[in-house]
C-alpha positions as a printed Julia matrix, in Angstrom:
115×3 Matrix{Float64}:
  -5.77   17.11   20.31
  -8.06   15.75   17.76
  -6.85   13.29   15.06
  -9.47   13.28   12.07
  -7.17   11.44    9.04
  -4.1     9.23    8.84
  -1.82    9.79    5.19
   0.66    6.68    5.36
   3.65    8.24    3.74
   5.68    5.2     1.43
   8.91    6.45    0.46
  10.38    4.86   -2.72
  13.36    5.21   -4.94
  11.92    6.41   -8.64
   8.51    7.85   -8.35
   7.96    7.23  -12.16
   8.17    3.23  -11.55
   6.82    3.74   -8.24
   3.33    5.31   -9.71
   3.16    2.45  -11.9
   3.69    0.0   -10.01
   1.08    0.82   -7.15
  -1.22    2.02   -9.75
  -1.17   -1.83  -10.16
  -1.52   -2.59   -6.39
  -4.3    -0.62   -5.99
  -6.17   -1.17   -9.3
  -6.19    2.23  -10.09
  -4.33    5.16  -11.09
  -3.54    7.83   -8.41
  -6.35   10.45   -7.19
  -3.84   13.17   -6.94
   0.23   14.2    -7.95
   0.36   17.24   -5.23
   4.18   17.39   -6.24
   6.22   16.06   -9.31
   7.63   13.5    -6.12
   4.31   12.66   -4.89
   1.61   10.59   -5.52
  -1.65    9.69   -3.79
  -4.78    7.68   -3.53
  -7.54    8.43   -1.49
  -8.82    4.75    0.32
 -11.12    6.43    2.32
 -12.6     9.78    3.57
  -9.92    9.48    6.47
  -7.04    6.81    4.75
  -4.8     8.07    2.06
  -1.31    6.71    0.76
   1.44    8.69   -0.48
   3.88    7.58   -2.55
   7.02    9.63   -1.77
  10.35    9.75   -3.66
  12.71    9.3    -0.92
  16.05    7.45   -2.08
  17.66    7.43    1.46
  14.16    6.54    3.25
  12.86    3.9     0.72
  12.44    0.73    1.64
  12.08    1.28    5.27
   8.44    1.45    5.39
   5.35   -0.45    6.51
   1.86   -0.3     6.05
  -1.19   -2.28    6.88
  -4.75   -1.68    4.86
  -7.36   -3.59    5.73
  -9.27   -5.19    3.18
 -12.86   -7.19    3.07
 -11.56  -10.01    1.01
  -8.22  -11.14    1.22
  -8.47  -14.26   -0.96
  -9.98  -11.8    -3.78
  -7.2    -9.26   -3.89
  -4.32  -11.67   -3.22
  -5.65  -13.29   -6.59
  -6.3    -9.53   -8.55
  -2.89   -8.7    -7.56
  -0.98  -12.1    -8.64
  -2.56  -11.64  -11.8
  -0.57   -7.74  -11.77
   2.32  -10.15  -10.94
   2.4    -8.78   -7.74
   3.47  -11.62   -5.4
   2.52  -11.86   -1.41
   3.6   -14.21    1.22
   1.16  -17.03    2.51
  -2.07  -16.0     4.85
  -1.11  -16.33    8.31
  -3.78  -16.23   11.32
  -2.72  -13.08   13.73
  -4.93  -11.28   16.46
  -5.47  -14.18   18.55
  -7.37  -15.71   15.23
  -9.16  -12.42   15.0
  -7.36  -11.26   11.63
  -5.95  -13.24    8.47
  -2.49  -11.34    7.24
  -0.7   -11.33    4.14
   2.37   -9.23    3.21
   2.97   -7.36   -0.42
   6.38   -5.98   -0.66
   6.81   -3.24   -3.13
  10.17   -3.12   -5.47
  11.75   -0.72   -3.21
  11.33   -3.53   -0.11
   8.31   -1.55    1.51
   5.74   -3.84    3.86
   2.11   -3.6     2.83
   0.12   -5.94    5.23
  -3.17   -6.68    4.04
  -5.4    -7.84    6.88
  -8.89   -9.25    6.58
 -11.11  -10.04   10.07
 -12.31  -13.26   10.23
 -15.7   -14.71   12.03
């Protein structure tokens, strides 16, 4: 079996305020509404999130991007008002980690390698 792409699915409550508010996350609107419950943006060639109105799912979910400056998106997203918990050193000092939560409660780990 041959894997070529990963979609991280992120199901939320409202997909109206959902849209919005990871329009702000990511700094950009969404590349695609497939659905009138669906949103997406394309990372990568091979990395998209969906945003997926899911009531009875939402909140359940996490996600790790990685990113090539943490320090630099931890401060574009504060000024969105979008709050994360403190850096911490994971991977055997390999990695730096922060967490985003969205309003539903969703994880989004943002991890940056280090040295």
């Amino acid at each position: 079996m041959t894997m070529r792409a990963v979609l991280a699915v992120v199901p939320v409550q409202e997909i109206d305020k959902a849209i919005e508010w990871y329009s702000g996350f990511f700094g950009r609107d969404a590349d695609t509404r497939p659905m009138d419950s669906l949103a997406e943006w394309h990372l990568s060639e091979l990395g998209v999130v969906q945003v997926f109105e899911d009531p009875e799912r939402a909140g359940r979910t996490a996600v790790n991007l990685t990113v090539d400056d943490l320090d630099g998106t931890l401060r574009r997203l504060s000024e969105q008002s979008i709050e994360s918990r403190d850096p911490q050193i994971v991977s055997g000092g390999r990695q730096r980690l922060a967490v985003v939560q969205d309003p539903d409660g969703n994880n989004l780990g943002l991890i940056e390698s280090v040295g």
